[in-house]
Amino acid sequence: MTAEKTMGCAVVGLGYVGLPLAVQAAQAGYLVYGVDVNEEKVEQLKQGKSDVLDVPSHVVAELVASGLFFPSTDFSSLQEADAVVICVPTPLRKSKDPDMSYVLSAIRFFKPYLRRGHLVVVESTVYPGATEELIRPELEEGGLKVGRDFFLAFSPERVDPANRVYGIKNTPKVVGGVTPECTKRAVEFYSSFVDEVVPVSSARAAEMVKLLENVFRAVNIALINETAIMCDRMGIDVWEVIEAAASKPFGFMPFYPGPGIGGHCIPVDPIYLSWKAKSMGYHHRFIELATDINSEMPNYVVGKISEILNLKAKAIRGSRILLLGVAYKPDVGDVRESPALEIYHLLRERGALVDYHDPYVESFKYLETSVRSVELNQDNVQNYDLLVLTTNHSCFDYRWLADHAELIFDTRNGFKNVEGSNIFRIGAPLPKASGVPAGAGYECS
Ligand code: SAJ
């Protein structure tokens, strides 16, 4: 610790974005004031317990014990900080419009403690222009002027849960200020604990960078989902096609079909952009189309389930179906927007007897009840008419599952290294029950 006052920073919102950031700043020597409105979460953090997958509890415990990390529900601690970073959720309303209420609430709680010299950075994903048009006026209400008295910037979060290679320190950080001095101060702040900082000319440019990154993913996932549906119809195995296309060393990036898209970013962020575009009279067709295709995938999966059961002369109604994995992506326990939950609902609606097994997800709420993960063993795996792989966790024993399950529908290619006539994959043709060769069709006269 240096003799002069150690720089203080504050992180508002201690979730999957805020907590890793708080930890990285504390490990770089900052006094970090972590503020969250969730009292239970703050209490757990004070006791050195982390509820964020990528932040081990012992790391939190050490930082709390060393007096470098102060979790609290009290916004007044923000006046102690030199930099304040906002990392609260930006979901969608039921009307599919951006819900900025968490950001505005955080700003309004913080406002009384805004002081000269403060650097304020928004990391929550917002629509282009939000930092300048919505947040700046809130903060200037007390008379302080941005770029002179305090400094305001946007810096997109690039947290990729369960990514073992990239974390806060080694993921380049884009930063855009409301004024050049704001950009400069934000660059200085992040440069003290992130290896590479990428300044852009404005906050709205930085907001757009984030949305481009995630629209890029949503559109390409929709493209490969639609390609999978096409390949199935044409009797082509999309997984073989992707693997071969990925042999191209330039100009191609593989994406993979699945049961739909989940998480709090890819299904949501593009709609922030299309909403803003629409408010300016522009219809962003790619986002609408990608959203339609990706959100239609659970229905498509249930249609394939019906076809597969049909091979055994079974209907969905009354069939015992086990979903393998309900988290929105492998090796995480987060079920937000997970397509597996939609598939569970659709199967229940059609009268199937549905269970799920997910070692990362103990239970989830369904229609006022709590549905719990079932144990999977030699005795019960054979009780199911069909296993559906909806999340390809690395811990699953795919060989064992293939050897013991009656039928398997693989929506993630988790069984790619396992042979078995009882395994069917999304985007690959099913044997036609009537013996009609895959890809055949009637001739239009
Ligand atoms: N998915 C596919 N096919 C693919 C890739 C993903 O179906 O080829 C599905 C996933 O299963 C998941 C959803 O899409 O349900 C989102 O996948 P994701 O890998 O984008 O997962 P996120 O939302 O946890 O992480 C993303 C970040 N991912 C990567 O960079 C790999 C990145 O887009 C953002 O930094 C982050 O969200 C965010 O917070 O915006």
Coordinates of C-alpha atoms and ligand atoms in Angstrom, one line a residue:
M1 CA 0.0 0.0 0.0
T2 CA 1.5 3.4 -1.0
A3 CA 1.7 6.2 1.6
E4 CA -0.8 8.5 -0.1
K5 CA -4.5 7.7 0.0
T6 CA -5.0 4.5 -2.1
M7 CA -7.4 5.2 -4.9
G8 CA -10.9 4.1 -4.1
C9 CA -13.4 2.7 -6.6
A10 CA -17.0 1.7 -6.3
V11 CA -19.0 -0.9 -8.1
V12 CA -22.8 -0.7 -8.1
G13 CA -24.3 -4.1 -8.8
L14 CA -22.4 -7.2 -7.7
G15 CA -23.6 -9.8 -10.1
Y16 CA -21.8 -11.7 -12.9
V17 CA -20.4 -8.4 -14.2
G18 CA -19.8 -6.3 -11.1
L19 CA -18.3 -8.9 -8.8
P20 CA -15.5 -10.0 -11.1
L21 CA -14.7 -6.3 -11.8
A22 CA -14.7 -5.4 -8.1
V23 CA -12.3 -8.3 -7.4
Q24 CA -10.0 -7.4 -10.2
A25 CA -9.8 -3.7 -9.0
A26 CA -9.2 -4.8 -5.4
Q27 CA -6.5 -7.2 -6.5
A28 CA -4.9 -4.2 -8.3
G29 CA -4.8 -2.4 -5.0
Y30 CA -8.0 -0.3 -5.0
L31 CA -10.2 0.1 -2.0
V32 CA -13.3 -1.2 -3.5
Y33 CA -16.8 -0.2 -2.2
G34 CA -19.2 -2.8 -3.6
V35 CA -22.8 -1.7 -3.4
D36 CA -25.8 -3.9 -4.1
V37 CA -29.5 -3.5 -3.1
N38 CA -29.7 -7.2 -2.3
E39 CA -29.1 -7.4 1.4
E40 CA -28.7 -11.2 1.4
K41 CA -26.1 -11.0 -1.3
V42 CA -24.2 -8.3 0.6
E43 CA -24.3 -10.3 3.8
Q44 CA -23.0 -13.4 2.0
L45 CA -20.2 -11.4 0.5
K46 CA -19.2 -9.9 3.9
Q47 CA -18.9 -13.5 5.1
G48 CA -16.6 -14.2 2.1
K49 CA -19.2 -16.2 0.1
S50 CA -19.5 -15.6 -3.7
D51 CA -22.6 -16.5 -5.7
V52 CA -20.9 -15.8 -9.0
L53 CA -19.6 -18.8 -10.9
D54 CA -16.3 -17.2 -12.0
V55 CA -15.4 -15.7 -8.6
P56 CA -14.3 -18.3 -6.0
S57 CA -15.5 -17.6 -2.4
H58 CA -11.9 -17.7 -1.0
V59 CA -10.9 -14.8 -3.2
V60 CA -13.8 -12.7 -1.8
A61 CA -12.9 -13.8 1.7
E62 CA -9.3 -12.8 1.3
L63 CA -10.2 -9.3 -0.1
V64 CA -12.8 -8.7 2.6
A65 CA -10.3 -9.8 5.3
S66 CA -7.5 -7.6 3.9
G67 CA -9.8 -4.6 4.0
L68 CA -9.7 -4.0 0.2
F69 CA -13.3 -4.9 -0.6
F70 CA -16.3 -3.4 1.3
P71 CA -19.6 -5.0 0.3
S72 CA -22.6 -2.8 1.4
T73 CA -26.1 -1.7 0.6
D74 CA -25.2 1.9 1.5
F75 CA -24.8 4.2 -1.4
S76 CA -23.1 6.9 0.7
S77 CA -19.9 4.8 0.5
L78 CA -19.7 5.9 -3.1
Q79 CA -18.5 9.4 -2.0
E80 CA -15.3 7.7 -0.8
A81 CA -14.6 6.4 -4.3
D82 CA -12.8 8.2 -7.1
A83 CA -14.4 6.1 -9.8
V84 CA -17.9 4.6 -9.7
V85 CA -18.9 1.8 -12.1
I86 CA -22.5 1.0 -12.7
C87 CA -23.1 -2.8 -13.4
V88 CA -26.8 -3.3 -12.8
P89 CA -29.1 -5.4 -15.1
T90 CA -30.7 -3.9 -18.2
P91 CA -33.4 -6.5 -19.1
L92 CA -36.5 -6.1 -21.3
R93 CA -40.0 -5.2 -20.1
K94 CA -42.8 -7.6 -20.9
S95 CA -43.5 -5.3 -23.8
K96 CA -40.1 -6.2 -25.2
D97 CA -38.9 -2.6 -24.6
P98 CA -35.7 -1.7 -22.8
D99 CA -36.0 -1.6 -19.0
M100 CA -33.7 1.1 -17.8
S101 CA -35.3 1.2 -14.4
Y102 CA -32.3 -0.5 -12.6
V103 CA -29.8 1.9 -14.2
L104 CA -31.9 5.0 -13.4
S105 CA -32.5 3.7 -9.8
A106 CA -28.8 3.2 -9.3
I107 CA -28.0 6.7 -10.7
R108 CA -30.7 8.3 -8.5
F109 CA -29.4 6.5 -5.3
F110 CA -25.9 7.7 -6.2
K111 CA -26.7 11.3 -7.3
P112 CA -26.7 12.8 -3.7
Y113 CA -23.1 11.6 -3.3
L114 CA -21.8 12.7 -6.7
R115 CA -18.9 15.1 -6.1
R116 CA -16.2 17.0 -8.0
G117 CA -13.6 14.8 -9.5
H118 CA -15.9 11.7 -9.7
L119 CA -15.4 9.4 -12.7
V120 CA -18.7 7.6 -13.4
V121 CA -18.6 4.7 -15.9
V122 CA -21.7 2.8 -17.1
E123 CA -21.0 -0.9 -18.0
S124 CA -24.6 -2.0 -18.1
T125 CA -25.6 -2.7 -21.7
V126 CA -27.8 0.2 -22.9
Y127 CA -29.1 1.6 -26.2
P128 CA -26.8 4.0 -28.2
G129 CA -27.2 7.5 -26.7
A130 CA -28.5 6.4 -23.3
T131 CA -25.4 7.6 -21.4
E132 CA -25.5 11.0 -22.9
E133 CA -29.3 11.5 -23.2
L134 CA -30.5 9.8 -20.1
I135 CA -27.8 9.4 -17.5
R136 CA -25.9 12.7 -18.0
P137 CA -28.9 15.0 -17.3
E138 CA -29.7 13.0 -14.1
L139 CA -26.1 13.6 -12.9
E140 CA -25.9 17.2 -13.9
E141 CA -29.2 18.0 -12.1
G142 CA -27.3 19.0 -9.0
G143 CA -25.4 21.6 -10.8
L144 CA -22.1 19.8 -11.5
K145 CA -21.0 19.9 -15.1
V146 CA -19.9 16.8 -17.0
G147 CA -16.3 17.0 -18.4
R148 CA -15.5 19.8 -15.9
D149 CA -16.7 18.8 -12.4
F150 CA -17.2 15.1 -13.0
F151 CA -16.5 12.7 -15.8
L152 CA -18.9 10.2 -17.4
A153 CA -18.1 7.3 -19.8
F154 CA -19.5 4.1 -21.1
S155 CA -17.5 0.9 -21.2
P156 CA -19.1 -2.3 -22.4
E157 CA -18.8 -5.4 -20.2
R158 CA -17.3 -8.4 -22.0
V159 CA -17.8 -11.0 -19.3
D160 CA -18.2 -14.5 -20.8
P161 CA -19.3 -16.7 -17.9
A162 CA -17.4 -20.0 -17.6
N163 CA -14.7 -18.8 -20.0
R164 CA -11.5 -20.2 -18.4
V165 CA -9.2 -18.2 -20.8
Y166 CA -10.5 -14.6 -20.8
G167 CA -11.3 -12.6 -17.6
I168 CA -11.5 -8.9 -16.7
K169 CA -7.7 -8.4 -16.8
N170 CA -6.9 -9.9 -20.2
T171 CA -10.1 -8.9 -22.2
P172 CA -9.5 -5.7 -24.1
K173 CA -11.7 -2.9 -22.6
V174 CA -13.5 -0.4 -24.9
V175 CA -14.0 3.0 -23.4
G176 CA -15.9 6.0 -24.7
G177 CA -16.4 9.3 -22.7
V178 CA -19.1 12.0 -23.0
T179 CA -16.2 14.4 -23.5
P180 CA -12.5 13.8 -24.4
E181 CA -11.4 14.5 -20.8
C182 CA -14.0 11.9 -19.7
T183 CA -12.5 9.4 -22.1
K184 CA -9.0 10.2 -20.8
R185 CA -9.9 9.6 -17.2
A186 CA -11.8 6.4 -17.9
V187 CA -8.8 5.1 -19.9
E188 CA -6.5 5.9 -17.0
F189 CA -8.8 4.1 -14.6
Y190 CA -9.1 0.9 -16.5
S191 CA -5.4 0.9 -17.6
S192 CA -4.5 0.5 -14.0
F193 CA -5.9 -3.0 -13.9
V194 CA -6.8 -4.1 -17.5
D195 CA -4.0 -5.1 -19.9
E196 CA -5.4 -3.4 -23.0
V197 CA -7.8 -0.4 -23.1
V198 CA -9.4 0.6 -26.4
P199 CA -10.6 4.3 -26.4
V200 CA -13.3 5.4 -28.9
S201 CA -14.5 8.9 -29.7
S202 CA -17.7 8.9 -27.6
A203 CA -20.0 7.1 -25.2
R204 CA -22.5 6.3 -27.9
A205 CA -19.7 4.7 -30.0
A206 CA -18.8 2.5 -27.1
E207 CA -22.5 1.6 -26.5
M208 CA -22.7 0.7 -30.2
V209 CA -19.6 -1.5 -30.0
K210 CA -21.3 -3.7 -27.4
L211 CA -24.5 -4.0 -29.4
L212 CA -22.6 -4.8 -32.6
E213 CA -20.7 -7.6 -30.8
N214 CA -23.9 -9.2 -29.6
V215 CA -26.0 -8.6 -32.7
F216 CA -23.2 -10.3 -34.6
R217 CA -23.6 -13.4 -32.4
A218 CA -27.4 -13.4 -32.4
V219 CA -27.6 -13.0 -36.2
N220 CA -25.0 -15.7 -36.9
I221 CA -26.6 -18.1 -34.4
A222 CA -29.9 -17.6 -36.2
L223 CA -28.2 -18.2 -39.5
I224 CA -26.8 -21.5 -38.4
N225 CA -30.1 -22.5 -36.8
E226 CA -31.9 -21.9 -40.1
T227 CA -29.1 -23.7 -42.0
A228 CA -29.6 -26.7 -39.6
I229 CA -33.3 -26.8 -40.4
M230 CA -32.5 -26.6 -44.1
C231 CA -29.9 -29.4 -43.9
D232 CA -32.3 -31.7 -42.1
R233 CA -34.8 -31.2 -44.9
M234 CA -32.1 -31.9 -47.6
G235 CA -30.7 -35.0 -45.9
I236 CA -27.4 -33.2 -45.0
D237 CA -25.6 -33.3 -41.7
V238 CA -25.1 -29.7 -40.7
W239 CA -22.4 -30.6 -38.1
E240 CA -20.2 -32.2 -40.8
V241 CA -20.8 -29.1 -43.0
I242 CA -19.8 -26.7 -40.2
E243 CA -16.7 -28.7 -39.4
A244 CA -15.6 -28.7 -43.0
A245 CA -16.4 -25.0 -43.5
A246 CA -14.3 -24.2 -40.4
S247 CA -11.3 -25.7 -42.2
K248 CA -11.2 -22.4 -44.1
P249 CA -8.4 -20.5 -42.4
F250 CA -9.9 -17.0 -43.2
G251 CA -13.3 -15.4 -43.8
F252 CA -15.3 -17.9 -41.8
M253 CA -16.2 -18.3 -38.1
P254 CA -18.2 -21.3 -36.9
F255 CA -21.4 -21.0 -35.0
Y256 CA -23.5 -24.0 -33.9
P257 CA -27.2 -24.8 -34.0
G258 CA -29.0 -25.4 -30.8
P259 CA -32.4 -25.4 -29.1
G260 CA -32.5 -21.6 -29.1
I261 CA -30.5 -18.8 -27.3
G262 CA -30.4 -18.0 -23.6
G263 CA -28.5 -15.8 -21.2
H264 CA -29.1 -12.2 -20.3
C265 CA -27.2 -10.8 -23.2
I266 CA -27.7 -12.3 -26.6
P267 CA -31.5 -12.6 -26.5
V268 CA -31.8 -9.1 -25.0
D269 CA -29.1 -6.7 -26.2
P270 CA -30.0 -6.7 -29.9
I271 CA -33.5 -5.6 -29.0
Y272 CA -32.0 -2.5 -27.3
L273 CA -30.5 -1.6 -30.7
S274 CA -33.7 -2.4 -32.7
W275 CA -35.8 -0.4 -30.2
K276 CA -33.5 2.6 -30.6
A277 CA -33.4 2.3 -34.4
K278 CA -37.2 2.0 -34.5
S279 CA -37.5 5.2 -32.4
M280 CA -35.5 6.9 -35.1
G281 CA -37.7 5.5 -37.9
Y282 CA -35.3 2.7 -39.0
H283 CA -36.4 -0.9 -39.0
H284 CA -33.4 -3.2 -38.3
R285 CA -34.5 -6.2 -40.2
F286 CA -31.6 -8.5 -39.3
I287 CA -32.3 -8.3 -35.6
E288 CA -36.0 -8.9 -36.0
L289 CA -35.4 -11.9 -38.3
A290 CA -32.7 -13.3 -36.0
T291 CA -35.0 -12.9 -32.9
D292 CA -37.8 -14.7 -34.8
I293 CA -35.6 -17.6 -35.9
N294 CA -33.9 -18.1 -32.5
S295 CA -37.1 -17.9 -30.5
E296 CA -38.7 -20.4 -32.8
M297 CA -36.1 -23.1 -32.1
P298 CA -37.8 -24.6 -29.0
N299 CA -40.9 -25.2 -31.1
Y300 CA -38.7 -26.8 -33.8
V301 CA -37.1 -29.1 -31.2
V302 CA -40.4 -30.2 -29.9
G303 CA -41.5 -31.0 -33.5
K304 CA -38.4 -33.2 -33.9
I305 CA -39.1 -34.9 -30.6
S306 CA -42.5 -35.8 -31.9
E307 CA -40.9 -37.3 -35.1
I308 CA -38.3 -39.3 -33.1
L309 CA -41.0 -40.8 -30.8
N310 CA -43.0 -41.6 -33.9
L311 CA -40.2 -43.9 -35.0
K312 CA -41.2 -46.0 -32.0
A313 CA -44.9 -45.5 -32.6
K314 CA -45.1 -43.3 -29.6
A315 CA -46.8 -39.9 -29.0
I316 CA -45.4 -37.1 -26.9
R317 CA -48.5 -37.4 -24.7
G318 CA -47.7 -39.9 -22.0
S319 CA -44.1 -40.4 -23.0
R320 CA -41.4 -40.1 -20.3
I321 CA -38.9 -37.5 -21.4
L322 CA -35.7 -36.4 -19.6
L323 CA -34.0 -33.1 -20.5
L324 CA -30.3 -33.3 -20.0
G325 CA -29.1 -29.8 -18.9
V326 CA -31.4 -26.8 -18.5
A327 CA -28.8 -24.0 -18.1
Y328 CA -28.6 -21.6 -21.0
K329 CA -25.1 -22.8 -22.0
P330 CA -22.6 -25.5 -20.9
D331 CA -20.9 -25.5 -17.5
V332 CA -22.9 -22.7 -16.0
G333 CA -25.9 -22.8 -13.6
D334 CA -27.8 -19.9 -15.0
V335 CA -31.2 -20.6 -16.5
R336 CA -32.2 -17.1 -17.5
E337 CA -33.9 -17.1 -20.9
S338 CA -32.8 -20.7 -21.3
P339 CA -34.5 -22.4 -24.2
A340 CA -34.6 -25.6 -22.2
L341 CA -37.2 -24.1 -20.0
E342 CA -39.4 -23.3 -23.0
I343 CA -39.0 -26.9 -24.3
Y344 CA -39.9 -28.2 -20.8
H345 CA -43.1 -26.1 -20.9
L346 CA -44.0 -27.1 -24.5
L347 CA -43.6 -30.8 -23.6
R348 CA -45.6 -30.4 -20.4
E349 CA -48.4 -28.6 -22.4
R350 CA -48.5 -31.6 -24.8
G351 CA -48.9 -34.1 -21.9
A352 CA -45.4 -35.5 -21.7
L353 CA -44.1 -36.7 -18.4
V354 CA -40.9 -34.5 -18.3
D355 CA -38.0 -34.6 -15.8
Y356 CA -34.7 -32.8 -16.1
H357 CA -31.2 -33.6 -14.9
D358 CA -28.7 -30.7 -14.5
P359 CA -25.8 -30.9 -12.0
Y360 CA -25.5 -27.1 -12.1
V361 CA -29.2 -26.4 -11.6
E362 CA -30.8 -27.8 -8.4
S363 CA -34.3 -26.6 -9.3
F364 CA -36.3 -24.0 -11.2
K365 CA -39.7 -22.5 -10.8
Y366 CA -42.4 -23.7 -13.1
L367 CA -46.1 -22.5 -12.7
E368 CA -45.8 -21.8 -9.0
T369 CA -44.0 -25.1 -8.3
S370 CA -40.3 -25.9 -7.9
V371 CA -39.1 -28.5 -10.3
R372 CA -36.0 -30.3 -9.1
S373 CA -33.2 -32.0 -11.0
V374 CA -33.5 -35.8 -10.9
E375 CA -30.5 -38.0 -10.1
L376 CA -29.4 -40.1 -13.2
N377 CA -28.3 -43.7 -12.7
Q378 CA -28.5 -47.1 -14.3
D379 CA -31.9 -47.8 -12.9
N380 CA -33.8 -44.8 -13.9
V381 CA -32.2 -43.8 -17.2
Q382 CA -33.9 -46.8 -18.9
N383 CA -37.3 -45.6 -17.6
Y384 CA -37.3 -42.7 -20.1
D385 CA -38.7 -43.1 -23.6
L386 CA -36.4 -40.3 -24.8
L387 CA -33.4 -38.2 -23.4
V388 CA -33.0 -34.7 -24.9
L389 CA -29.6 -33.1 -24.6
T390 CA -30.5 -29.4 -24.2
T391 CA -27.2 -28.3 -22.5
N392 CA -23.9 -30.0 -23.3
H393 CA -22.2 -29.8 -19.9
S394 CA -18.7 -31.2 -20.1
C395 CA -19.3 -33.3 -17.0
F396 CA -21.9 -35.6 -18.8
D397 CA -20.7 -39.1 -19.6
Y398 CA -21.9 -39.2 -23.2
R399 CA -20.7 -42.8 -23.8
W400 CA -22.5 -44.1 -20.7
L401 CA -25.7 -42.2 -21.7
A402 CA -25.6 -43.7 -25.2
D403 CA -25.1 -47.2 -23.8
H404 CA -28.1 -47.0 -21.4
A405 CA -30.7 -44.7 -23.0
E406 CA -33.5 -46.0 -25.2
L407 CA -33.5 -42.9 -27.5
I408 CA -31.5 -39.7 -27.5
F409 CA -32.2 -36.4 -29.3
D410 CA -29.0 -34.3 -29.2
T411 CA -29.6 -30.5 -29.8
R412 CA -26.0 -29.6 -29.1
N413 CA -23.8 -32.3 -30.8
G414 CA -22.6 -33.3 -27.3
F415 CA -22.6 -36.9 -28.6
K416 CA -20.3 -36.0 -31.5
N417 CA -17.7 -38.6 -30.5
V418 CA -20.2 -41.3 -29.7
E419 CA -21.7 -43.8 -32.2
G420 CA -25.2 -45.1 -31.6
S421 CA -28.3 -45.9 -33.7
N422 CA -30.4 -44.5 -30.8
I423 CA -28.8 -41.0 -31.2
F424 CA -30.5 -38.4 -33.3
R425 CA -29.0 -34.9 -33.8
I426 CA -30.5 -31.5 -34.6
G427 CA -29.6 -30.5 -38.2
A428 CA -29.0 -34.1 -39.3
P429 CA -31.7 -36.1 -41.1
L430 CA -33.7 -38.7 -39.2
P431 CA -34.3 -42.1 -40.8
K432 CA -37.7 -41.9 -42.4
A433 CA -40.2 -44.1 -40.5
S434 CA -41.7 -45.3 -43.8
G435 CA -38.3 -46.0 -45.3
V436 CA -38.6 -42.9 -47.6
P437 CA -34.9 -41.8 -48.1
A438 CA -34.0 -38.6 -46.3
G439 CA -34.1 -35.5 -48.6
A440 CA -36.6 -37.1 -51.0
G441 CA -39.7 -35.1 -51.8
Y442 CA -42.7 -35.2 -54.1
E443 CA -42.2 -33.7 -57.6
C444 CA -44.4 -30.6 -58.0
S445 CA -46.2 -31.0 -61.4
Ligands
SAJ1 N1 -25.3 -20.3 -28.7 C1 -25.7 -21.1 -29.8 N2 -24.8 -21.3 -30.8 C2 -23.6 -20.7 -30.8 C3 -23.2 -19.9 -29.7 C4 -24.1 -19.7 -28.7 O1 -26.8 -21.6 -29.8 O2 -22.8 -20.9 -31.8 C5 -26.2 -20.0 -27.6 C6 -25.7 -20.4 -26.3 O3 -26.0 -21.8 -26.0 C7 -26.4 -19.5 -25.3 C8 -26.6 -18.2 -26.2 O4 -26.5 -18.6 -27.5 O5 -27.7 -20.0 -25.0 C9 -25.6 -17.2 -25.8 O6 -24.3 -17.7 -26.0 P1 -23.0 -16.9 -25.6 O7 -21.8 -17.8 -25.9 O8 -23.0 -15.6 -26.3 O9 -23.1 -16.8 -24.1 P2 -23.2 -15.5 -23.1 O10 -24.4 -14.8 -23.3 O11 -22.9 -16.0 -21.7 O12 -21.9 -14.7 -23.3 C10 -21.9 -13.7 -24.1 C11 -20.5 -13.5 -24.5 N3 -20.0 -14.7 -25.2 C12 -18.9 -14.8 -25.9 O13 -18.3 -13.8 -26.2 C13 -18.5 -16.1 -26.3 C14 -20.5 -12.2 -25.2 O14 -21.3 -12.2 -26.3 C15 -20.7 -11.1 -24.2 O15 -19.5 -10.7 -23.7 C16 -21.6 -11.6 -23.1 O16 -22.5 -12.5 -23.5 C17 -22.3 -10.4 -22.6 O17 -22.4 -10.2 -21.4 O18 -22.9 -9.6 -23.4

